[in-house]
Amino acid sequence: MQHVNCFTTFLRDTVNLSEARLSLLAQRVEAIYQALKANPELGPLILGKKPQGSWAQRTIINPQGDKEFDADFMLHLQEVSEWAQSPKTYIDQVYAALHRHSVYKDMPHTRKCRCVQLTYANSMHVDIVPYVRLADGREVIVNRDNGEWEVTNPAGFTAWMQEKDAIANGNLRKVIRLMKYLRDHRNSFTGTRSIILTTLLGERVQHAVPLMRPGCYGNVPTTLLTIVEDLDVWMQARPVKPSIPDPSGSGLTFDHRWDQTTYAYFRARIHTHARQIRAAYDETDPDASVRLWRELFGSRFPEPARLPASSTTPAASPKFPVAPLVIAPSRRGRAG
Amino acid sequence: MTKRKPSSPTPSPWQRRLLTDLAQLAEQHPRALQVIGRPTVDASGLATIRISLHTADVLRAEGGLALEENEELLLVLPSTELRPPWVLAPHRRFAGTPHVLEGHQLCIYLDASREWDPAGGMTAVLNRLWQWLTDAATNQFDAATALYHAVGGVLHYTLGCPTIVVREPGPHSPALTGWLTPRSEHRLDLTRRRTHAHSLRLPVLTLSHSLPYGAGGTLADLLNHIDDTHHPAKSPTTGQRGIDSYAFLRALANSARRNPQETCQYFVLAVPHRDVPTGPPFLLAGRLPTQASDRLRTATQTGTPQQLSVLPTDVREAGIEWCYLSDERPAVTTRRDAQRPTSAFHGARVHIWGCGGIGSWAAELIARAGAAHITLSDLGAPVTGGLLVRQNYDETDVGSAKATALKQRLEGIRDDLTVDVCAPPPSPALVAATQDADVIIDATVSVTVGRFLDLLAQQPGRRAVLAQMTTNTTTASLGLLTISAQDTNQGPLAIDHAVGRHVLAAPELEPYHSLWSEPEASDEIRPTRGCSVPTFHGSAADLVGVTATLVTLLGTQLRHPVSGTHLCAQPHTGVEPTHHFVPYALEPAGPSVP
């Protein structure tokens, strides 16, 4: 069975990063941005900011246990001709600005390959990714390890995601969150980066699929079944790690972000999950079906709400109980 | 210097191909087919060739076309394959036979767009002709279905002329006066009584015979055809009462004199079918142009014209403009939905409570299905612009009460439909509805209305079937129809409750569980900032689709209703089963709460 309501509850209560944490994240990013703008050296070079990664794609999930959750944002900087020979200067300058700030200097902050990472005390860090629009029109970020520019197209990736999510009736992002939950909370296919997982799942969503299988993206469990089974078929036909192009159209690939070992493990896990999802979906006994879904997602996958035998209203205890012979109708799940 | 004679047109490549095929066929079948002479090509590019078919072996039946041993016919070949060849009889022996046009063209392709395939070439044309001759000789043609048979088998229509709508039965006498009332720029309604100050008088005249050669193009032509100087000798309709050209002229002049200047003078001729003389006559409508009509008025002001020759030349030779006639008389019209489930609504009295996404479309579908009387009521706010994406209203309705706007729309759909608006339920004024109506449809999704219907269900000897229609909030693609038949004293709400318990316990009906579940916050939509009441997702396509299914299901049941609930899903949802009916069984008495 599908247990659509269970998935809704599971996503809302367990998988999704809460609205409060998302709000906190937005506030902190804005504070960092304003601090950098106020910096007398860096501030004049700052042209704007925009979310990136899972935060931008709304595929961010609750971290496991005490692990940190993170958010990336892109810091749009003006090109500085004096730094042309050393792109890492952009990262260094952002780092220096934080390092001199009265608040952030006391918080852990480090330089990473493509960003400056600022860590908060309560399980959260923010990655600040400087990017520059070069005179030739290319939008680039810094690869500090190699001392090179890397072409990027976050707007293209967002557009791709929006298109795929629309085809899947808004269910693709939810499926990605569920799959990230399997990876992070159920320790399945560890090692597969989010960008690859997102790309592989998103590329399975095609306009033609619902024409041949009506309703296949109709709700969350059906979309999960459809996409994971389609991914399984695609991967089973590819024993050797395939090349994964960046769907944003940057011309790059994500091939360097995993290897054959990681791929083979991921492929085997998807094969297993496809069978598990199919079994839980097709099981007609409600209790057995929930058990199968819980085998996959763990004990936090909720039990279906039990309705009182005489009523279709929610099971909340009324202060003044309804007389037993009165039928209490609810038509809130209906429209006309 | 000699003057060069202009060269004759020559056959096109397509015509040459057909002629070559024809010659080969004649060579292969010398007894059955002969080609007589050489083809001619006229200035318009049409090639004509005379052939002879040996028809002595064709079966004959009583009443069939009398074929001779050999029949000479003319094949006319268009220059391209886009149009099929046609066949002419070089005589008038076939005139009056069904599927013979204007006395001499054999209608071998009724619908060329579907029946003509150029790939078949000449062989297919000749086989088609042979089949036509066989069917004609064995009396296979149904003259009653040959629409224009009475007037030479061809449509009489002049581009730009209005359509005349006829719904009243008749005419039943050879000559009477009718009235045309303009309904729009393109439409005039024909009635026996004057219905409007601007109605125009016209003669409606019955002929004694058909017009196998058509009705002609001028007034003089028409009068000659009426006097039947070339009518086939053997006419079963001979002896019927009908008017002659003098009577026609007199009636036309009388009407013209009584109509205002600068108006066209119309007429309608009732033309009997030659082979079905007892059936309703074909109605042919035409008019004299304004200028000729005014001349007729002037010329006949001092006296009634005795014959055509007394008319001024410009009236006599005036071209007749033929009007398309929408013949909707009961004797000649079969409703296109006569065999469909919604025919159960024909003539019914229907209450529709709730004029939103479901109710507004249900009302239109039931109006089109032929309900006699629809009573509307609505609980809610007026029409707003945001509703137009899925409810049956338009820009002019914004600001109007839904029931009032819908009434206006329904009245525009059918002249013979009565629509009224009543107080919203629950109202004491509606207590008698179960005795007045054949069916009450609740499309309100209101618990209060549901309670009210449950009360009405208990009215002794109630006449109305009670129904509730709803859809789901997330896609408006699932449908739910609950029916309380006359023999059930529980209303739809109680039935819905019992059925809900059954559905929720049935895993195979899981996609329908949402219809009995509280919606999640994300299941609904707030279409406008500040809109305090969330509403459901859905497009007009969703609502029309699901409502049409629900109306059809109700129509299926209406003749012999059984209490219970229909569940249905639109095909694009992928939900299975796409339809499921849960019959209502009375629950055992006693408390239902453990």
Coordinates of N, CA and C in Angstrom, one line a residue, chain A residues 1-5 8-9 12 214-215 284 286 307 309-312 314 324-336, chain B residues 356-358 442 445-446 451 468 470-471 473 496-497 501 504 507 510 515-520 524 536 571-574 592-593:
Chain A
M1 N 0.8 -1.2 0.0 CA 0.0 0.0 0.0 C 0.9 1.3 0.0
Q2 N 0.2 2.3 -0.4 CA 1.0 3.6 -0.6 C 1.2 4.3 0.7
H3 N 0.1 4.4 1.5 CA 0.2 5.1 2.8 C 0.7 6.6 2.6
V4 N -0.1 7.2 1.7 CA 0.3 8.6 1.3 C 0.4 9.5 2.6
N5 N -0.5 9.4 3.5 CA -0.5 10.2 4.7 C 0.7 10.0 5.5
T8 N 3.5 11.8 4.1 CA 3.4 13.2 4.4 C 3.9 13.5 5.8
T9 N 3.4 12.7 6.7 CA 3.9 12.9 8.1 C 5.4 12.7 8.3
R12 N 7.3 15.5 6.9 CA 7.1 16.8 7.7 C 7.8 16.7 9.0
P214 N 0.3 6.3 -16.6 CA -0.4 7.4 -16.0 C -0.4 7.3 -14.5
G215 N -0.2 8.5 -13.9 CA -0.2 8.6 -12.4 C 1.1 8.2 -11.8
T284 N -0.8 -5.6 0.1 CA -2.2 -5.2 0.3 C -2.6 -5.2 1.8
P286 N -2.5 -3.7 5.2 CA -2.1 -2.4 5.6 C -0.9 -2.5 6.7
L307 N -8.6 5.5 12.6 CA -9.9 6.2 12.8 C -10.8 5.5 13.7
A309 N -14.1 3.7 15.0 CA -14.9 2.9 14.2 C -16.2 3.6 13.7
S310 N -16.7 4.5 14.4 CA -18.0 5.1 14.1 C -17.8 6.5 13.4
S311 N -16.6 6.9 13.2 CA -16.5 8.3 12.7 C -15.3 8.4 11.7
T312 N -15.5 9.3 10.8 CA -14.4 9.6 9.9 C -13.6 10.8 10.3
P314 N -10.9 13.0 12.8 CA -9.7 12.6 13.4 C -9.9 12.1 14.8
P324 N -23.2 8.5 21.1 CA -22.8 7.3 20.3 C -23.6 7.1 19.1
L325 N -24.8 7.5 19.1 CA -25.7 7.2 17.9 C -25.5 8.2 16.8
V326 N -24.9 9.3 17.1 CA -24.7 10.4 16.1 C -23.5 10.1 15.2
I327 N -23.8 10.2 13.9 CA -22.7 10.0 13.0 C -22.0 11.3 12.8
A328 N -20.7 11.4 13.0 CA -20.0 12.6 12.9 C -19.3 12.7 11.5
P329 N -19.9 13.3 10.6 CA -19.4 13.3 9.2 C -18.2 14.3 9.1
S330 N -17.4 14.1 8.2 CA -16.4 15.1 7.8 C -16.3 15.1 6.3
R331 N -16.4 16.2 5.7 CA -16.3 16.3 4.2 C -15.1 17.1 3.8
R332 N -14.1 17.3 4.8 CA -13.0 18.2 4.5 C -12.0 17.6 3.5
G333 N -12.1 16.3 3.2 CA -11.2 15.8 2.2 C -11.8 15.9 0.8
R334 N -12.9 16.6 0.7 CA -13.6 16.7 -0.5 C -13.7 18.1 -1.1
A335 N -14.0 18.2 -2.3 CA -14.2 19.5 -2.9 C -15.3 19.5 -3.9
G336 N -15.8 20.7 -4.2 CA -16.8 20.7 -5.2 C -16.9 22.1 -5.8
Chain B
G356 N -20.6 25.6 -7.8 CA -19.1 25.8 -7.9 C -18.5 24.9 -9.0
G357 N -17.3 24.3 -8.7 CA -16.6 23.6 -9.6 C -17.3 22.4 -10.2
I358 N -18.0 21.7 -9.3 CA -18.8 20.5 -9.8 C -20.2 21.0 -10.2
D442 N -26.7 17.4 -4.7 CA -26.0 18.2 -3.7 C -24.5 18.3 -4.2
V445 N -20.6 20.2 -0.8 CA -19.7 19.8 0.2 C -20.0 20.4 1.5
S446 N -21.2 20.6 1.8 CA -21.6 21.2 3.1 C -22.2 20.1 4.0
R451 N -26.9 17.1 6.1 CA -27.9 16.8 7.2 C -29.4 17.1 6.7
Q468 N -25.2 13.1 -4.1 CA -24.1 14.0 -3.8 C -22.9 13.8 -4.7
T470 N -18.9 14.9 -5.4 CA -17.7 15.7 -4.9 C -16.5 15.2 -5.6
T471 N -15.4 15.9 -5.4 CA -14.1 15.4 -6.0 C -13.0 15.5 -4.9
T473 N -9.4 16.9 -3.1 CA -8.8 18.2 -3.0 C -7.5 18.4 -3.7
D496 N -22.9 7.7 2.8 CA -21.5 8.0 2.6 C -20.7 7.6 3.8
H497 N -21.3 7.7 5.0 CA -20.6 7.3 6.2 C -20.4 5.8 6.2
R501 N -16.6 3.7 5.7 CA -16.0 2.7 6.5 C -15.5 1.5 5.7
L504 N -12.4 2.6 3.6 CA -11.2 2.7 4.4 C -10.6 1.3 4.8
P507 N -7.9 -2.2 1.2 CA -6.6 -1.8 0.7 C -6.6 -1.5 -0.8
E510 N -7.3 2.0 -1.8 CA -6.4 3.0 -1.1 C -6.4 4.4 -1.8
L515 N -10.7 10.5 0.1 CA -12.0 11.1 0.1 C -12.7 11.0 1.5
W516 N -12.1 10.2 2.4 CA -12.7 10.1 3.7 C -11.6 10.5 4.8
S517 N -10.6 11.2 4.4 CA -9.5 11.5 5.3 C -9.4 13.1 5.4
E518 N -8.9 13.5 6.5 CA -8.6 14.9 6.7 C -7.4 15.3 5.7
P519 N -7.6 16.3 5.0 CA -6.5 16.7 4.1 C -5.3 17.2 4.9
E520 N -4.1 17.0 4.3 CA -2.9 17.6 4.9 C -2.8 19.0 4.5
E524 N -4.1 21.3 0.1 CA -4.9 22.4 -0.4 C -4.1 23.6 -0.8
F536 N -9.2 23.9 -3.1 CA -8.6 22.7 -3.7 C -7.9 23.0 -5.0
P571 N -8.5 9.0 -16.3 CA -7.5 8.0 -16.8 C -6.1 8.5 -16.5
H572 N -5.8 9.8 -16.5 CA -4.5 10.3 -16.4 C -4.0 10.1 -14.9
T573 N -4.8 9.8 -14.0 CA -4.4 9.6 -12.6 C -3.7 8.3 -12.4
G574 N -3.9 7.3 -13.3 CA -3.4 6.0 -13.1 C -4.0 5.2 -12.0
S592 N -23.2 2.2 17.1 CA -22.1 1.8 16.2 C -20.7 2.2 16.8
V593 N -20.7 2.8 18.0 CA -19.5 3.1 18.6 C -19.2 2.0 19.6

